[in-house]
Short mmCIF file of C-alpha atoms in Angstrom, two decimals:
data_model
loop_
_atom_site.label_atom_id
_atom_site.label_comp_id
_atom_site.label_asym_id
_atom_site.label_seq_id
_atom_site.Cartn_x
_atom_site.Cartn_y
_atom_site.Cartn_z
CA MET K 65 -37.17 -8.35 -56.50
CA ALA K 66 -38.37 -8.95 -52.94
CA LYS K 67 -40.75 -11.84 -52.32
CA MET K 68 -43.23 -12.08 -49.42
CA VAL K 69 -43.17 -15.29 -47.34
CA THR K 70 -45.12 -16.67 -44.41
CA LEU K 71 -43.50 -17.80 -41.17
CA LYS K 72 -44.28 -21.42 -42.07
CA GLU K 73 -42.64 -21.04 -45.50
CA LEU K 74 -39.64 -19.36 -43.92
CA ALA K 75 -39.16 -22.19 -41.43
CA THR K 76 -39.22 -24.81 -44.19
CA LEU K 77 -36.76 -23.11 -46.55
CA LYS K 78 -33.61 -25.02 -47.38
CA ARG K 79 -30.60 -23.83 -45.39
CA PRO K 80 -28.39 -21.67 -47.63
CA GLU K 81 -24.69 -22.23 -48.12
CA ALA K 82 -23.84 -18.69 -46.97
CA SER K 83 -25.04 -16.69 -43.99
CA VAL K 84 -28.47 -15.09 -43.89
CA LEU K 85 -28.99 -11.48 -42.99
CA THR K 86 -32.16 -10.75 -40.98
CA LEU K 87 -33.35 -7.15 -40.62
CA SER K 88 -36.49 -6.44 -38.58
CA VAL K 89 -38.05 -2.98 -38.69
CA ASN K 90 -41.05 -1.35 -36.99
CA LEU K 91 -42.57 0.55 -39.94
CA ASP K 92 -44.93 2.56 -37.72
CA LYS K 93 -42.07 3.97 -35.64
CA LEU K 94 -39.97 4.48 -38.78
CA ASN K 95 -42.54 6.98 -40.06
CA TYR K 96 -42.29 9.36 -37.11
CA GLN K 97 -39.30 8.61 -34.88
CA GLU K 98 -35.93 9.97 -35.89
CA THR K 99 -34.16 7.45 -33.64
CA GLU K 100 -35.72 4.57 -35.61
CA GLN K 101 -34.71 6.21 -38.87
CA LEU K 102 -31.15 6.55 -37.56
CA LYS K 103 -31.11 2.91 -36.40
CA LEU K 104 -32.23 1.80 -39.88
CA LYS K 105 -29.60 3.98 -41.54
CA ASN K 106 -26.93 2.45 -39.27
CA ALA K 107 -28.19 -1.07 -40.00
CA LEU K 108 -28.05 -0.47 -43.75
CA GLN K 109 -24.53 0.93 -43.37
CA GLU K 110 -23.57 -2.17 -41.37
CA ILE K 111 -24.96 -4.37 -44.16
CA HIS K 112 -22.86 -2.43 -46.65
CA ASN K 113 -19.76 -2.81 -44.42
CA LEU K 114 -20.36 -6.56 -43.93
CA THR K 115 -20.66 -7.15 -47.63
CA ALA K 116 -17.86 -4.78 -48.72
CA VAL K 117 -15.16 -7.21 -47.54
CA SER K 118 -16.03 -9.75 -50.24
CA PRO K 119 -16.66 -8.88 -53.89
CA GLU K 120 -18.81 -12.04 -54.26
CA ILE K 121 -21.46 -10.70 -51.87
CA PRO K 122 -23.95 -8.38 -53.62
CA GLY K 123 -24.21 -5.93 -50.71
CA ASP K 124 -25.18 -2.90 -52.75
CA GLN K 125 -27.90 -4.93 -54.48
CA ILE K 126 -29.24 -6.09 -51.11
CA VAL K 127 -29.33 -2.54 -49.72
CA ASP K 128 -30.96 -1.26 -52.95
CA GLN K 129 -33.68 -3.95 -52.75
CA ILE K 130 -34.32 -3.15 -49.09
CA ASN K 131 -34.63 0.57 -49.87
CA HIS K 132 -36.92 -0.23 -52.81
CA LEU K 133 -39.11 -2.31 -50.49
CA PHE K 134 -39.42 0.60 -48.03
CA ASP K 135 -40.25 2.99 -50.90
CA GLN K 136 -43.33 0.92 -51.77
CA GLY K 137 -45.29 2.21 -48.75
CA LEU K 138 -46.10 -1.21 -47.35
CA PRO K 139 -49.33 -1.48 -45.29
CA TYR K 140 -47.74 -3.47 -42.45
CA ARG K 141 -46.87 -2.39 -38.90
CA GLY K 142 -43.53 -4.16 -39.09
CA LEU K 143 -41.35 -6.16 -41.41
CA SER K 144 -38.56 -8.72 -41.25
CA ILE K 145 -36.30 -8.94 -44.28
CA PHE K 146 -34.08 -11.94 -45.07
CA ALA K 147 -31.22 -11.97 -47.57
CA ASN K 148 -28.82 -14.79 -48.38
CA LEU K 149 -25.37 -13.28 -48.59
CA ASP K 150 -24.58 -15.44 -51.62
CA GLY K 151 -27.66 -14.50 -53.65
CA ASP K 152 -29.50 -11.48 -54.88
CA GLU K 153 -33.10 -12.29 -53.84
CA ILE K 154 -34.54 -11.04 -50.59
CA LEU K 155 -37.59 -12.32 -48.74
CA TYR K 156 -39.80 -10.38 -46.37
CA LEU K 157 -42.26 -11.33 -43.67
CA PRO K 158 -45.03 -8.90 -42.63
CA ARG K 159 -45.09 -8.46 -38.85
CA ASN K 160 -47.38 -6.97 -36.22
CA SER K 161 -44.97 -6.76 -33.32
CA VAL K 162 -41.48 -5.52 -34.14
CA GLN K 163 -40.12 -3.52 -31.20
CA THR K 164 -37.25 -1.73 -32.92
CA VAL K 165 -34.72 -2.10 -35.75
CA HIS K 166 -32.76 -5.32 -35.27
CA LEU K 167 -30.04 -6.73 -37.54
CA SER K 168 -28.45 -10.16 -37.30
CA VAL K 169 -26.32 -12.37 -39.52
CA ALA K 170 -26.43 -16.12 -38.89
CA GLY K 171 -26.50 -19.50 -40.60
CA GLY K 172 -30.23 -19.12 -41.25
CA PRO K 173 -33.12 -16.71 -40.72
CA ASP K 174 -33.28 -15.33 -37.16
CA LEU K 175 -36.53 -17.07 -36.21
CA LEU K 176 -35.84 -16.81 -32.48
CA SER K 177 -36.04 -13.00 -32.45
CA ILE K 178 -39.28 -13.18 -34.42
CA LEU K 179 -40.85 -15.69 -32.04
CA LYS K 180 -39.71 -13.73 -28.98
CA GLU K 181 -41.67 -10.72 -30.18
CA THR K 182 -44.95 -12.53 -30.81
CA PRO K 183 -47.88 -10.63 -29.31
CA ASN K 184 -49.29 -13.58 -27.33
CA LYS K 185 -46.65 -14.22 -24.66
CA ASP K 186 -49.17 -15.46 -22.06
CA TYR K 187 -51.14 -18.62 -22.69
CA TYR K 188 -52.64 -21.78 -21.22
CA LEU K 189 -51.10 -25.18 -21.75
CA LEU K 190 -53.13 -28.39 -21.54
CA GLN K 191 -51.02 -31.52 -21.00
CA LEU K 192 -52.83 -34.71 -21.98
CA GLU K 193 -51.52 -38.13 -21.05
CA GLN K 194 -53.17 -41.56 -21.43
CA THR K 195 -55.12 -41.39 -18.17
CA ASP K 196 -54.30 -37.99 -16.70
CA PHE K 197 -54.26 -34.30 -17.62
CA SER K 198 -52.85 -31.07 -16.24
CA LEU K 199 -53.52 -27.41 -16.94
CA TYR K 200 -50.81 -24.75 -16.77
CA ARG K 201 -50.64 -21.03 -17.33
CA LEU K 202 -47.58 -19.31 -18.76
CA GLU K 203 -47.55 -15.68 -17.71
CA GLU K 204 -44.50 -13.42 -17.95
CA GLN K 205 -42.33 -16.48 -18.59
CA GLN K 206 -43.48 -18.18 -15.34
CA LEU K 207 -45.26 -21.54 -15.61
CA THR K 208 -47.83 -22.25 -12.88
CA THR K 209 -50.06 -25.29 -12.43
CA LEU K 210 -53.76 -24.50 -12.31
CA LYS K 211 -56.10 -26.51 -10.10
CA LEU K 212 -59.64 -26.95 -11.33
CA PRO K 213 -61.88 -27.63 -8.30
CA ASP K 214 -64.83 -29.08 -10.26
CA SER K 215 -62.81 -31.14 -12.70
CA PRO K 216 -62.70 -34.94 -12.69
CA GLY K 217 -59.51 -36.47 -11.33
CA ASN K 218 -58.39 -38.14 -14.54
CA LEU K 219 -59.29 -38.66 -18.19
CA THR K 220 -61.07 -41.96 -17.58
CA THR K 221 -63.50 -40.27 -15.20
CA ALA K 222 -63.83 -37.24 -17.49
CA SER K 223 -64.75 -39.39 -20.49
CA GLY K 224 -67.32 -41.37 -18.45
CA GLN K 225 -65.61 -44.70 -19.00
CA LYS K 226 -65.57 -47.24 -16.21
CA ASN K 227 -62.29 -48.62 -15.08
CA ALA K 228 -61.84 -52.02 -16.75
CA ALA K 229 -59.97 -53.37 -13.72
CA ALA K 230 -62.88 -52.57 -11.39
CA ALA K 231 -65.46 -54.37 -13.57
#
């Protein structure tokens, strides 16, 4: 039986002894694009081939659980599925931003591919130090320093505290 997890829960799971299979799927595209359906079919075949080399790995059970999950008509735009290759339980994470079918097998869940596809790739970064601060903008993987013309020069001035050394 598949179990839903959050990204936080996924990141705190104990590392399994065996490899973890991560399958990410864009469910919206899967409904109407034949190329996505073919990619999923190929990924499921690859899972079967990976697990066929060892009788201890329940590959057919994993593929059956994944197919059962898709048959449920999930209300999500995307999905990432995680299966320990030494167990029979699979976990899934609802997603908003899966680009295409992606399969990986590694020592743990493929969190990097999930984080790379997050919808908010551009953001502001505020760096606070004891007496100083800086503001940056990350846009299209380029970090630029932002100058604020009306801002105080440091945190001491911004907080309205007088410099103890000057008193």
